[in-house]
mmCIF file of C-alpha atoms and ligand atoms in Angstrom:
data_model
loop_
_atom_site.group_PDB
_atom_site.id
_atom_site.type_symbol
_atom_site.label_atom_id
_atom_site.label_comp_id
_atom_site.label_asym_id
_atom_site.label_seq_id
_atom_site.Cartn_x
_atom_site.Cartn_y
_atom_site.Cartn_z
ATOM 1 C CA MET K 1 -5.426 -34.308 -7.506
ATOM 2 C CA ASN K 2 -2.498 -32.137 -6.476
ATOM 3 C CA ILE K 3 -2.790 -28.583 -5.171
ATOM 4 C CA LYS K 4 -2.397 -27.032 -8.626
ATOM 5 C CA GLU K 5 -5.193 -29.120 -10.086
ATOM 6 C CA LEU K 6 -7.476 -28.545 -7.087
ATOM 7 C CA ASP K 7 -6.799 -24.807 -7.225
ATOM 8 C CA SER K 8 -7.719 -24.576 -10.885
ATOM 9 C CA LYS K 9 -10.809 -26.703 -10.272
ATOM 10 C CA TYR K 10 -12.174 -24.862 -7.221
ATOM 11 C CA ILE K 11 -10.659 -21.361 -7.017
ATOM 12 C CA ALA K 12 -12.119 -18.582 -9.168
ATOM 13 C CA ASN K 13 -9.823 -18.091 -12.091
ATOM 14 C CA THR K 14 -8.561 -14.583 -11.262
ATOM 15 C CA TYR K 15 -4.890 -15.285 -10.547
ATOM 16 C CA ALA K 16 -2.043 -16.427 -12.777
ATOM 17 C CA ARG K 17 -0.041 -18.080 -10.018
ATOM 18 C CA PHE K 18 3.620 -19.039 -10.116
ATOM 19 C CA PRO K 19 4.166 -22.791 -9.894
ATOM 20 C CA ILE K 20 5.203 -22.609 -6.234
ATOM 21 C CA GLU K 21 3.224 -23.492 -3.121
ATOM 22 C CA ILE K 22 4.412 -21.573 -0.057
ATOM 23 C CA VAL K 23 3.784 -23.742 2.987
ATOM 24 C CA LYS K 24 5.616 -22.000 5.809
ATOM 25 C CA GLY K 25 8.184 -19.388 6.719
ATOM 26 C CA LYS K 26 10.245 -17.739 9.414
ATOM 27 C CA GLY K 27 11.480 -14.169 9.318
ATOM 28 C CA SER K 28 12.624 -13.406 5.756
ATOM 29 C CA LYS K 29 12.649 -17.073 4.731
ATOM 30 C CA LEU K 30 9.838 -18.896 2.950
ATOM 31 C CA TYR K 31 9.627 -22.628 2.217
ATOM 32 C CA ASP K 32 7.777 -24.378 -0.587
ATOM 33 C CA GLU K 33 6.063 -27.769 -0.706
ATOM 34 C CA ASN K 34 9.388 -29.491 -1.414
ATOM 35 C CA GLY K 35 11.209 -27.810 1.454
ATOM 36 C CA LYS K 36 13.092 -25.445 -0.860
ATOM 37 C CA GLU K 37 14.114 -22.238 0.934
ATOM 38 C CA TYR K 38 13.559 -18.749 -0.501
ATOM 39 C CA ILE K 39 14.385 -15.223 0.630
ATOM 40 C CA ASP K 40 11.167 -13.235 0.639
ATOM 41 C CA MET K 41 11.542 -10.028 -1.366
ATOM 42 C CA GLY K 42 7.794 -9.497 -1.839
ATOM 43 C CA THR K 43 6.180 -9.974 1.615
ATOM 44 C CA GLY K 44 2.836 -10.988 0.100
ATOM 45 C CA ILE K 45 2.728 -7.628 -1.741
ATOM 46 C CA GLY K 46 4.099 -5.423 1.006
ATOM 47 C CA VAL K 47 2.116 -7.026 3.819
ATOM 48 C CA SER K 48 4.337 -9.034 6.188
ATOM 49 C CA ILE K 49 6.584 -6.104 7.035
ATOM 50 C CA PHE K 50 8.209 -7.864 9.995
ATOM 51 C CA GLY K 51 8.501 -11.106 8.050
ATOM 52 C CA VAL K 52 6.814 -14.404 8.878
ATOM 53 C CA GLY K 53 6.036 -15.366 12.457
ATOM 54 C CA ASP K 54 7.668 -12.337 14.068
ATOM 55 C CA GLU K 55 7.652 -13.249 17.749
ATOM 56 C CA GLU K 56 6.493 -9.938 19.225
ATOM 57 C CA TRP K 57 3.710 -9.608 16.681
ATOM 58 C CA VAL K 58 2.637 -13.241 17.133
ATOM 59 C CA SER K 59 2.430 -12.847 20.891
ATOM 60 C CA ALA K 60 0.398 -9.612 20.626
ATOM 61 C CA VAL K 61 -1.976 -11.310 18.188
ATOM 62 C CA THR K 62 -2.185 -14.557 20.168
ATOM 63 C CA GLU K 63 -2.932 -12.800 23.422
ATOM 64 C CA GLN K 64 -5.820 -10.933 21.839
ATOM 65 C CA LEU K 65 -7.006 -14.001 19.924
ATOM 66 C CA THR K 66 -7.345 -16.040 23.102
ATOM 67 C CA THR K 67 -9.001 -13.147 24.966
ATOM 68 C CA LEU K 68 -11.602 -11.959 22.453
ATOM 69 C CA GLN K 69 -11.498 -12.360 18.658
ATOM 70 C CA HIS K 70 -14.385 -10.087 17.660
ATOM 71 C CA THR K 71 -16.924 -7.732 19.181
ATOM 72 C CA SER K 72 -18.647 -5.795 16.341
ATOM 73 C CA ASN K 73 -18.639 -2.028 16.468
ATOM 74 C CA LEU K 74 -21.722 -1.923 18.705
ATOM 75 C CA TYR K 75 -19.458 -1.950 21.769
ATOM 76 C CA TYR K 76 -16.299 -0.224 22.923
ATOM 77 C CA SER K 77 -13.111 -2.173 22.318
ATOM 78 C CA SER K 78 -9.634 -1.278 23.470
ATOM 79 C CA PRO K 79 -7.284 -2.643 20.709
ATOM 80 C CA CYS K 80 -8.709 -0.409 17.963
ATOM 81 C CA VAL K 81 -8.684 2.655 20.234
ATOM 82 C CA LYS K 82 -5.057 2.064 21.202
ATOM 83 C CA LEU K 83 -4.120 1.685 17.544
ATOM 84 C CA ALA K 84 -6.024 4.816 16.526
ATOM 85 C CA GLU K 85 -4.317 6.776 19.304
ATOM 86 C CA ILE K 86 -0.802 5.797 18.275
ATOM 87 C CA LEU K 87 -1.577 6.429 14.590
ATOM 88 C CA CYS K 88 -2.861 9.919 15.424
ATOM 89 C CA GLU K 89 0.092 10.679 17.696
ATOM 90 C CA LYS K 90 2.602 9.625 15.065
ATOM 91 C CA THR K 91 0.965 11.233 12.010
ATOM 92 C CA GLY K 92 -0.939 14.272 13.248
ATOM 93 C CA ALA K 93 -4.239 12.713 12.166
ATOM 94 C CA LYS K 94 -7.262 13.474 14.340
ATOM 95 C CA LYS K 95 -9.472 10.437 13.843
ATOM 96 C CA VAL K 96 -9.291 6.989 12.232
ATOM 97 C CA PHE K 97 -11.841 4.692 10.610
ATOM 98 C CA PHE K 98 -10.873 1.003 10.443
ATOM 99 C CA SER K 99 -11.794 -1.403 7.659
ATOM 100 C CA ASN K 100 -10.304 -4.597 6.248
ATOM 101 C CA SER K 101 -8.494 -3.810 3.023
ATOM 102 C CA GLY K 102 -6.951 -1.120 0.875
ATOM 103 C CA ALA K 103 -9.955 -0.823 -1.401
ATOM 104 C CA GLU K 104 -12.232 -0.324 1.600
ATOM 105 C CA ALA K 105 -9.914 2.259 3.130
ATOM 106 C CA ASN K 106 -10.084 4.159 -0.177
ATOM 107 C CA GLU K 107 -13.869 3.792 -0.440
ATOM 108 C CA CYS K 108 -14.107 5.351 3.000
ATOM 109 C CA ALA K 109 -11.861 8.235 1.894
ATOM 110 C CA ILE K 110 -13.898 8.798 -1.289
ATOM 111 C CA LYS K 111 -17.211 8.812 0.574
ATOM 112 C CA ALA K 112 -15.779 11.230 3.141
ATOM 113 C CA ALA K 113 -14.578 13.616 0.425
ATOM 114 C CA ARG K 114 -17.994 13.672 -1.214
ATOM 115 C CA LYS K 115 -19.738 14.200 2.123
ATOM 116 C CA TYR K 116 -17.356 17.011 3.059
ATOM 117 C CA ALA K 117 -18.066 18.814 -0.194
ATOM 118 C CA ALA K 118 -21.795 18.078 -0.180
ATOM 119 C CA GLU K 119 -22.123 19.789 3.201
ATOM 120 C CA LYS K 120 -19.751 22.636 2.507
ATOM 121 C CA LYS K 121 -20.101 23.469 -1.177
ATOM 122 C CA GLY K 122 -23.034 21.483 -2.550
ATOM 123 C CA ALA K 123 -23.736 17.939 -3.686
ATOM 124 C CA GLU K 124 -22.673 18.760 -7.248
ATOM 125 C CA TYR K 125 -19.043 18.959 -6.091
ATOM 126 C CA TYR K 126 -18.669 15.203 -6.337
ATOM 127 C CA ASN K 127 -15.756 14.915 -8.764
ATOM 128 C CA ILE K 128 -12.460 13.416 -7.668
ATOM 129 C CA ILE K 129 -9.262 13.796 -9.666
ATOM 130 C CA THR K 130 -6.908 10.806 -9.750
ATOM 131 C CA LEU K 131 -3.798 10.151 -11.807
ATOM 132 C CA ASN K 132 -3.274 8.119 -14.921
ATOM 133 C CA ASN K 133 -1.355 4.925 -14.167
ATOM 134 C CA SER K 134 -2.656 4.890 -10.583
ATOM 135 C CA PHE K 135 -4.076 1.930 -8.687
ATOM 136 C CA HIS K 136 -6.644 2.336 -5.922
ATOM 137 C CA GLY K 137 -8.421 -1.034 -5.699
ATOM 138 C CA ARG K 138 -10.838 -3.500 -7.297
ATOM 139 C CA THR K 139 -14.305 -2.465 -6.121
ATOM 140 C CA ILE K 140 -16.421 -0.675 -8.706
ATOM 141 C CA THR K 141 -15.674 2.732 -7.170
ATOM 142 C CA THR K 142 -11.970 2.220 -6.504
ATOM 143 C CA LEU K 143 -11.665 0.809 -10.029
ATOM 144 C CA ALA K 144 -13.175 4.061 -11.247
ATOM 145 C CA ALA K 145 -10.524 5.862 -9.198
ATOM 146 C CA THR K 146 -7.831 3.698 -10.797
ATOM 147 C CA GLY K 147 -6.521 5.594 -13.810
ATOM 148 C CA GLN K 148 -5.827 2.567 -16.002
ATOM 149 C CA GLU K 149 -8.322 1.600 -18.676
ATOM 150 C CA THR K 150 -7.203 -2.040 -18.811
ATOM 151 C CA PHE K 151 -8.742 -2.550 -15.370
ATOM 152 C CA HIS K 152 -12.025 -0.854 -16.378
ATOM 153 C CA LYS K 153 -12.779 -2.956 -19.433
ATOM 154 C CA ASP K 154 -15.809 -5.289 -19.077
ATOM 155 C CA PHE K 155 -16.978 -3.670 -15.818
ATOM 156 C CA LEU K 156 -18.697 -0.573 -17.160
ATOM 157 C CA PRO K 157 -20.462 1.510 -16.087
ATOM 158 C CA LEU K 158 -18.230 2.369 -13.140
ATOM 159 C CA THR K 159 -19.062 4.899 -10.424
ATOM 160 C CA GLU K 160 -19.180 8.295 -12.091
ATOM 161 C CA GLY K 161 -17.335 11.399 -10.992
ATOM 162 C CA PHE K 162 -13.685 10.538 -11.554
ATOM 163 C CA LEU K 163 -11.385 12.684 -13.677
ATOM 164 C CA TYR K 164 -7.875 11.701 -14.654
ATOM 165 C CA ALA K 165 -4.690 13.713 -15.025
ATOM 166 C CA ASP K 166 -1.074 12.838 -15.736
ATOM 167 C CA ALA K 167 1.351 12.647 -12.821
ATOM 168 C CA GLY K 168 3.376 15.854 -12.836
ATOM 169 C CA ASP K 169 0.808 17.832 -14.833
ATOM 170 C CA LEU K 170 -0.135 20.510 -12.317
ATOM 171 C CA GLU K 171 -1.489 22.787 -15.070
ATOM 172 C CA GLY K 172 -3.778 20.000 -16.281
ATOM 173 C CA ILE K 173 -5.139 19.518 -12.785
ATOM 174 C CA LYS K 174 -5.671 23.263 -12.402
ATOM 175 C CA LYS K 175 -7.720 23.221 -15.592
ATOM 176 C CA LEU K 176 -9.795 20.240 -14.434
ATOM 177 C CA ILE K 177 -10.520 22.102 -11.184
ATOM 178 C CA GLU K 178 -11.604 25.221 -13.071
ATOM 179 C CA GLU K 179 -13.837 23.345 -15.462
ATOM 180 C CA ASN K 180 -15.428 20.836 -13.062
ATOM 181 C CA LYS K 181 -16.889 20.795 -9.587
ATOM 182 C CA VAL K 182 -14.166 18.929 -7.727
ATOM 183 C CA CYS K 183 -14.098 17.763 -4.085
ATOM 184 C CA ALA K 184 -10.755 15.944 -3.906
ATOM 185 C CA VAL K 185 -7.526 14.888 -5.544
ATOM 186 C CA MET K 186 -6.238 11.414 -4.733
ATOM 187 C CA ILE K 187 -2.618 10.316 -5.216
ATOM 188 C CA GLU K 188 -0.228 7.506 -4.358
ATOM 189 C CA PRO K 189 3.164 8.929 -3.282
ATOM 190 C CA ILE K 190 4.720 6.125 -5.329
ATOM 191 C CA GLN K 191 2.548 4.510 -7.993
ATOM 192 C CA GLY K 192 3.075 0.932 -6.906
ATOM 193 C CA GLU K 193 1.123 -1.279 -9.278
ATOM 194 C CA GLY K 194 1.852 1.331 -11.960
ATOM 195 C CA GLY K 195 5.542 0.319 -11.931
ATOM 196 C CA VAL K 196 7.020 1.821 -8.734
ATOM 197 C CA VAL K 197 6.909 5.399 -10.028
ATOM 198 C CA PRO K 198 7.454 8.038 -7.321
ATOM 199 C CA LEU K 199 5.696 11.373 -7.793
ATOM 200 C CA GLY K 200 7.974 14.403 -8.099
ATOM 201 C CA GLU K 201 8.380 16.508 -4.980
ATOM 202 C CA ASP K 202 7.547 19.801 -6.734
ATOM 203 C CA PHE K 203 4.406 18.268 -8.183
ATOM 204 C CA VAL K 204 3.230 16.947 -4.818
ATOM 205 C CA LYS K 205 3.953 20.244 -3.052
ATOM 206 C CA GLY K 206 2.253 22.177 -5.853
ATOM 207 C CA LEU K 207 -0.753 19.920 -5.611
ATOM 208 C CA GLU K 208 -0.969 20.468 -1.859
ATOM 209 C CA LYS K 209 -0.986 24.232 -2.409
ATOM 210 C CA LEU K 210 -3.537 24.053 -5.214
ATOM 211 C CA CYS K 211 -5.857 21.923 -3.075
ATOM 212 C CA LYS K 212 -5.567 24.265 -0.081
ATOM 213 C CA GLU K 213 -6.307 27.336 -2.208
ATOM 214 C CA ASN K 214 -9.471 25.755 -3.589
ATOM 215 C CA ASP K 215 -10.627 23.942 -0.434
ATOM 216 C CA ILE K 216 -10.229 20.656 -2.263
ATOM 217 C CA LEU K 217 -9.262 17.668 -0.157
ATOM 218 C CA LEU K 218 -5.921 15.991 -0.733
ATOM 219 C CA ILE K 219 -6.287 12.234 -0.266
ATOM 220 C CA VAL K 220 -3.083 10.210 -0.097
ATOM 221 C CA ASP K 221 -3.420 6.505 -0.818
ATOM 222 C CA GLU K 222 -0.709 4.921 1.314
ATOM 223 C CA VAL K 223 -2.020 1.395 1.074
ATOM 224 C CA GLN K 224 1.356 0.253 -0.262
ATOM 225 C CA THR K 225 3.678 3.140 0.697
ATOM 226 C CA GLY K 226 2.538 3.333 4.312
ATOM 227 C CA ASN K 227 3.790 1.817 7.546
ATOM 228 C CA GLY K 228 7.522 2.374 7.142
ATOM 229 C CA ARG K 229 7.815 1.062 3.593
ATOM 230 C CA THR K 230 9.379 4.253 2.153
ATOM 231 C CA GLY K 231 11.727 4.860 5.088
ATOM 232 C CA ALA K 232 9.245 7.325 6.613
ATOM 233 C CA LEU K 233 6.282 6.137 8.672
ATOM 234 C CA TYR K 234 4.041 7.315 5.808
ATOM 235 C CA GLY K 235 5.164 8.422 2.377
ATOM 236 C CA PHE K 236 3.508 11.845 2.697
ATOM 237 C CA MET K 237 5.915 12.615 5.543
ATOM 238 C CA LYS K 238 8.810 12.129 3.170
ATOM 239 C CA TYR K 239 7.313 14.775 0.897
ATOM 240 C CA GLY K 240 6.648 17.064 3.862
ATOM 241 C CA ILE K 241 3.013 17.706 2.980
ATOM 242 C CA SER K 242 -0.173 17.896 5.080
ATOM 243 C CA PRO K 243 -2.898 15.766 3.512
ATOM 244 C CA ASP K 244 -6.552 15.859 4.541
ATOM 245 C CA ILE K 245 -7.144 12.110 4.368
ATOM 246 C CA VAL K 246 -4.671 9.202 4.312
ATOM 247 C CA SER K 247 -5.671 5.609 3.595
ATOM 248 C CA THR K 248 -3.543 2.601 4.389
ATOM 249 C CA ALA K 249 -3.725 -1.197 4.623
ATOM 250 C CA LYS K 250 -1.240 -3.864 3.387
ATOM 251 C CA GLY K 251 1.648 -3.628 5.916
ATOM 252 C CA LEU K 252 -0.508 -2.157 8.684
ATOM 253 C CA GLY K 253 -1.847 -5.496 9.879
ATOM 254 C CA GLY K 254 1.497 -7.259 9.417
ATOM 255 C CA GLY K 255 -0.293 -10.143 7.688
ATOM 256 C CA LEU K 256 -3.827 -9.912 9.053
ATOM 257 C CA PRO K 257 -6.475 -8.000 7.088
ATOM 258 C CA LEU K 258 -6.771 -4.396 8.234
ATOM 259 C CA GLY K 259 -7.409 -1.066 6.547
ATOM 260 C CA ALA K 260 -7.353 2.413 8.052
ATOM 261 C CA THR K 261 -8.523 5.786 6.826
ATOM 262 C CA MET K 262 -6.999 8.690 8.745
ATOM 263 C CA PHE K 263 -8.741 12.032 8.931
ATOM 264 C CA PHE K 264 -6.876 15.273 9.556
ATOM 265 C CA GLU K 265 -8.175 18.640 10.792
ATOM 266 C CA LYS K 266 -10.559 19.511 7.980
ATOM 267 C CA THR K 267 -12.157 16.094 7.777
ATOM 268 C CA GLU K 268 -12.238 14.751 11.326
ATOM 269 C CA ASP K 269 -15.934 15.436 11.833
ATOM 270 C CA VAL K 270 -17.240 14.515 8.389
ATOM 271 C CA TYR K 271 -18.621 11.160 9.468
ATOM 272 C CA THR K 272 -21.415 11.069 12.020
ATOM 273 C CA PRO K 273 -23.162 8.023 13.564
ATOM 274 C CA GLY K 274 -24.722 5.822 10.899
ATOM 275 C CA THR K 275 -22.979 7.415 7.904
ATOM 276 C CA HIS K 276 -20.320 4.729 7.478
ATOM 277 C CA GLY K 277 -19.518 1.389 9.071
ATOM 278 C CA SER K 278 -18.038 -2.084 8.849
ATOM 279 C CA THR K 279 -18.783 -5.400 10.575
ATOM 280 C CA PHE K 280 -15.185 -6.587 10.762
ATOM 281 C CA GLY K 281 -13.515 -3.158 10.691
ATOM 282 C CA GLY K 282 -11.202 -2.609 13.643
ATOM 283 C CA ASN K 283 -11.069 -6.309 14.432
ATOM 284 C CA PRO K 284 -9.353 -6.621 17.839
ATOM 285 C CA VAL K 285 -6.883 -9.309 16.728
ATOM 286 C CA SER K 286 -5.739 -7.373 13.647
ATOM 287 C CA CYS K 287 -5.542 -4.150 15.659
ATOM 288 C CA ALA K 288 -3.515 -5.699 18.502
ATOM 289 C CA GLY K 289 -0.958 -6.887 15.939
ATOM 290 C CA ALA K 290 -0.945 -3.560 14.116
ATOM 291 C CA TYR K 291 -0.384 -1.641 17.358
ATOM 292 C CA ASN K 292 2.717 -3.727 17.992
ATOM 293 C CA ILE K 293 3.977 -2.965 14.482
ATOM 294 C CA ILE K 294 3.315 0.786 14.518
ATOM 295 C CA LYS K 295 4.927 1.079 17.960
ATOM 296 C CA ARG K 296 8.148 -0.452 16.635
ATOM 297 C CA LEU K 297 8.409 1.730 13.516
ATOM 298 C CA ASP K 298 10.508 4.388 15.283
ATOM 299 C CA SER K 299 13.249 6.581 13.843
ATOM 300 C CA ASP K 300 16.066 4.103 14.600
ATOM 301 C CA PHE K 301 14.179 1.388 12.788
ATOM 302 C CA LEU K 302 13.371 3.653 9.838
ATOM 303 C CA ASN K 303 17.044 4.664 9.579
ATOM 304 C CA GLU K 304 17.862 0.998 9.123
ATOM 305 C CA VAL K 305 15.310 0.840 6.310
ATOM 306 C CA GLU K 306 17.163 3.716 4.614
ATOM 307 C CA LYS K 307 20.514 1.952 5.044
ATOM 308 C CA LYS K 308 19.092 -1.133 3.378
ATOM 309 C CA HIS K 309 17.754 1.085 0.590
ATOM 310 C CA ASP K 310 21.213 2.589 0.068
ATOM 311 C CA TYR K 311 22.794 -0.843 0.055
ATOM 312 C CA ILE K 312 20.457 -2.147 -2.656
ATOM 313 C CA ILE K 313 20.909 0.963 -4.810
ATOM 314 C CA ASN K 314 24.705 0.875 -4.482
ATOM 315 C CA GLU K 315 24.874 -2.782 -5.401
ATOM 316 C CA LEU K 316 22.457 -2.736 -8.312
ATOM 317 C CA GLN K 317 22.519 0.674 -9.962
ATOM 318 C CA ASN K 318 25.574 0.104 -12.136
ATOM 319 C CA SER K 319 25.149 -3.618 -12.417
ATOM 320 C CA ASP K 320 25.018 -5.328 -15.835
ATOM 321 C CA GLY K 321 21.529 -5.581 -17.261
ATOM 322 C CA VAL K 322 20.026 -3.005 -14.893
ATOM 323 C CA ILE K 323 18.638 0.033 -16.752
ATOM 324 C CA SER K 324 17.226 2.005 -13.821
ATOM 325 C CA ILE K 325 15.999 1.731 -10.245
ATOM 326 C CA THR K 326 13.066 3.737 -8.939
ATOM 327 C CA GLY K 327 11.335 3.999 -5.581
ATOM 328 C CA LEU K 328 11.943 4.981 -1.976
ATOM 329 C CA GLY K 329 12.968 3.050 1.110
ATOM 330 C CA LEU K 330 12.304 -0.646 0.618
ATOM 331 C CA MET K 331 9.817 -0.183 -2.210
ATOM 332 C CA LEU K 332 11.943 -0.432 -5.333
ATOM 333 C CA GLY K 333 11.391 -1.098 -9.033
ATOM 334 C CA ILE K 334 14.206 -2.378 -11.205
ATOM 335 C CA GLU K 335 14.009 -1.893 -14.947
ATOM 336 C CA THR K 336 15.980 -4.657 -16.625
ATOM 337 C CA GLU K 337 17.399 -5.191 -20.098
ATOM 338 C CA LYS K 338 16.127 -8.754 -20.094
ATOM 339 C CA ASP K 339 12.412 -9.477 -20.056
ATOM 340 C CA VAL K 340 11.289 -9.064 -16.445
ATOM 341 C CA SER K 341 9.455 -12.400 -16.361
ATOM 342 C CA GLU K 342 12.694 -14.142 -17.289
ATOM 343 C CA VAL K 343 14.591 -12.320 -14.536
ATOM 344 C CA LEU K 344 11.887 -13.186 -12.040
ATOM 345 C CA LYS K 345 11.937 -16.861 -13.012
ATOM 346 C CA GLU K 346 15.689 -17.000 -12.587
ATOM 347 C CA CYS K 347 15.392 -15.400 -9.147
ATOM 348 C CA GLN K 348 12.774 -17.965 -8.166
ATOM 349 C CA ASN K 349 14.948 -20.829 -9.410
ATOM 350 C CA ASN K 350 17.774 -19.474 -7.281
ATOM 351 C CA GLY K 351 15.768 -19.087 -4.096
ATOM 352 C CA VAL K 352 14.725 -15.422 -4.128
ATOM 353 C CA LEU K 353 11.118 -14.198 -4.454
ATOM 354 C CA PRO K 354 10.699 -10.622 -5.702
ATOM 355 C CA ILE K 355 7.512 -9.657 -7.555
ATOM 356 C CA LYS K 356 6.680 -7.617 -10.661
ATOM 357 C CA ALA K 357 5.158 -4.214 -11.303
ATOM 358 C CA LYS K 358 4.438 -3.594 -14.974
ATOM 359 C CA ASN K 359 7.786 -4.077 -16.755
ATOM 360 C CA LYS K 360 9.851 -3.874 -13.583
ATOM 361 C CA LEU K 361 11.112 -6.230 -10.950
ATOM 362 C CA ARG K 362 9.571 -4.991 -7.681
ATOM 363 C CA LEU K 363 11.282 -5.408 -4.330
ATOM 364 C CA LEU K 364 9.184 -5.206 -1.147
ATOM 365 C CA PRO K 365 11.282 -7.148 1.380
ATOM 366 C CA PRO K 366 10.473 -7.399 5.093
ATOM 367 C CA LEU K 367 11.588 -4.090 6.618
ATOM 368 C CA ASN K 368 13.559 -5.996 9.260
ATOM 369 C CA ILE K 369 15.360 -8.278 6.778
ATOM 370 C CA SER K 370 18.917 -8.983 7.962
ATOM 371 C CA PHE K 371 21.823 -7.570 5.959
ATOM 372 C CA GLU K 372 22.983 -11.135 5.484
ATOM 373 C CA ASP K 373 19.741 -12.208 3.768
ATOM 374 C CA LEU K 374 19.604 -8.953 1.838
ATOM 375 C CA LYS K 375 23.126 -9.530 0.558
ATOM 376 C CA THR K 376 22.285 -13.033 -0.628
ATOM 377 C CA ALA K 377 19.106 -11.816 -2.328
ATOM 378 C CA VAL K 378 20.843 -8.903 -4.046
ATOM 379 C CA GLU K 379 23.565 -11.245 -5.416
ATOM 380 C CA VAL K 380 20.910 -13.515 -6.915
ATOM 381 C CA ILE K 381 19.017 -10.562 -8.411
ATOM 382 C CA LYS K 382 22.255 -9.119 -9.797
ATOM 383 C CA ASN K 383 23.098 -12.377 -11.542
ATOM 384 C CA ALA K 384 19.571 -12.807 -12.831
ATOM 385 C CA CYS K 385 19.680 -9.372 -14.486
ATOM 386 C CA LYS K 386 22.941 -10.102 -16.331
HETATM 387 C C1 PLP A 401 -2.958 -2.846 -3.074
HETATM 388 C C2 PLP A 401 -3.424 -1.471 -3.226
HETATM 389 C C3 PLP A 401 -4.786 -1.149 -3.088
HETATM 390 C C4 PLP A 401 -5.853 -2.208 -2.884
HETATM 391 O O1 PLP A 401 -5.714 -2.851 -1.662
HETATM 392 P P1 PLP A 401 -6.562 -4.198 -1.354
HETATM 393 O O2 PLP A 401 -6.220 -4.515 0.070
HETATM 394 O O3 PLP A 401 -6.088 -5.234 -2.332
HETATM 395 O O4 PLP A 401 -7.985 -3.856 -1.540
HETATM 396 C C5 PLP A 401 -5.157 0.179 -3.162
HETATM 397 N N1 PLP A 401 -4.244 1.147 -3.354
HETATM 398 C C6 PLP A 401 -2.932 0.872 -3.495
HETATM 399 C C7 PLP A 401 -1.972 1.995 -3.685
HETATM 400 C C8 PLP A 401 -2.475 -0.441 -3.443
HETATM 401 O O5 PLP A 401 -1.176 -0.711 -3.619
#
């Protein structure tokens, strides 16, 4: 049996895969089972932010791997402490909890919000407001947080205590806060899975103010927008707001599983020994790689991300077949006149691998992609949209 037959025989049937097997890569290039070369415009859904096999990252990971691959959280361990320190220094966070995925980072944020409110206002303040069209993960609780009914179907009952509002509807959120006992509002700066839809700046600033006035925690889900993706280290920095909790994952580990939940002033002491935990969380190998990545995401590097953003926008915005482009930094959604699946297939045939988000073509290239590769990829995308 070939790989496709074995996959459908033995792998749980949750993914509609493209008919391509990726076998290796280097930098922004990926290679399939036939040796065909592709430019990676998806990075495994925003994960490999320095591309495949980045030498600095590989050597940081390898050194840790051959020293000690795991300790459990029963002992002190330096890689996770170093990573937490640099994250706090660069974001203003006070403390970090490490997990292994985006959903777990959000679970940790949700639990913290409920605990904060339970101690400060009363256990009945358990409600969390999230936005329609959001995506926060696949566990029962993060599904409940996800404001899209299609994901809920067949998994009811979900965790209770989630209320939904439309992005931009500050008045609606105000009303929900007045009528319910609310502990937190959770947002993605750009709704990624929802179709690369950035939240408006006035809305986000208004929300920050509303939360502060009511001592409601503002949780920012930066699982996809974090770690340089938007041209700022974290998306919230681009909006100039001060959240109470920020979750991240995807690009943080550069390709190894790692989630982080960052706590700011109000929330730094919510968790106490025994109230949350993870066996793998803060794995030394993942953390050593992530430290290398976060260290390199400095302002010069982020300026380059913005230049690449500008280049893509300039090339594509008035191009035939392109209706609109949304997003920030190197997280972009292209609305096309042609059916997006057709555009995607043509890109794949011509050696470029973007992904989809709803009805849009989604670009999440390596942040360090060369202008040369970017140029080639943009040409292919341009032609595919025509
Ligand atoms: C991908 C994603 C998640 C879920 O992350 P997993 O690592 O798949 O659990 C949560 N929130 C956002 C915004 C995401 O893009």
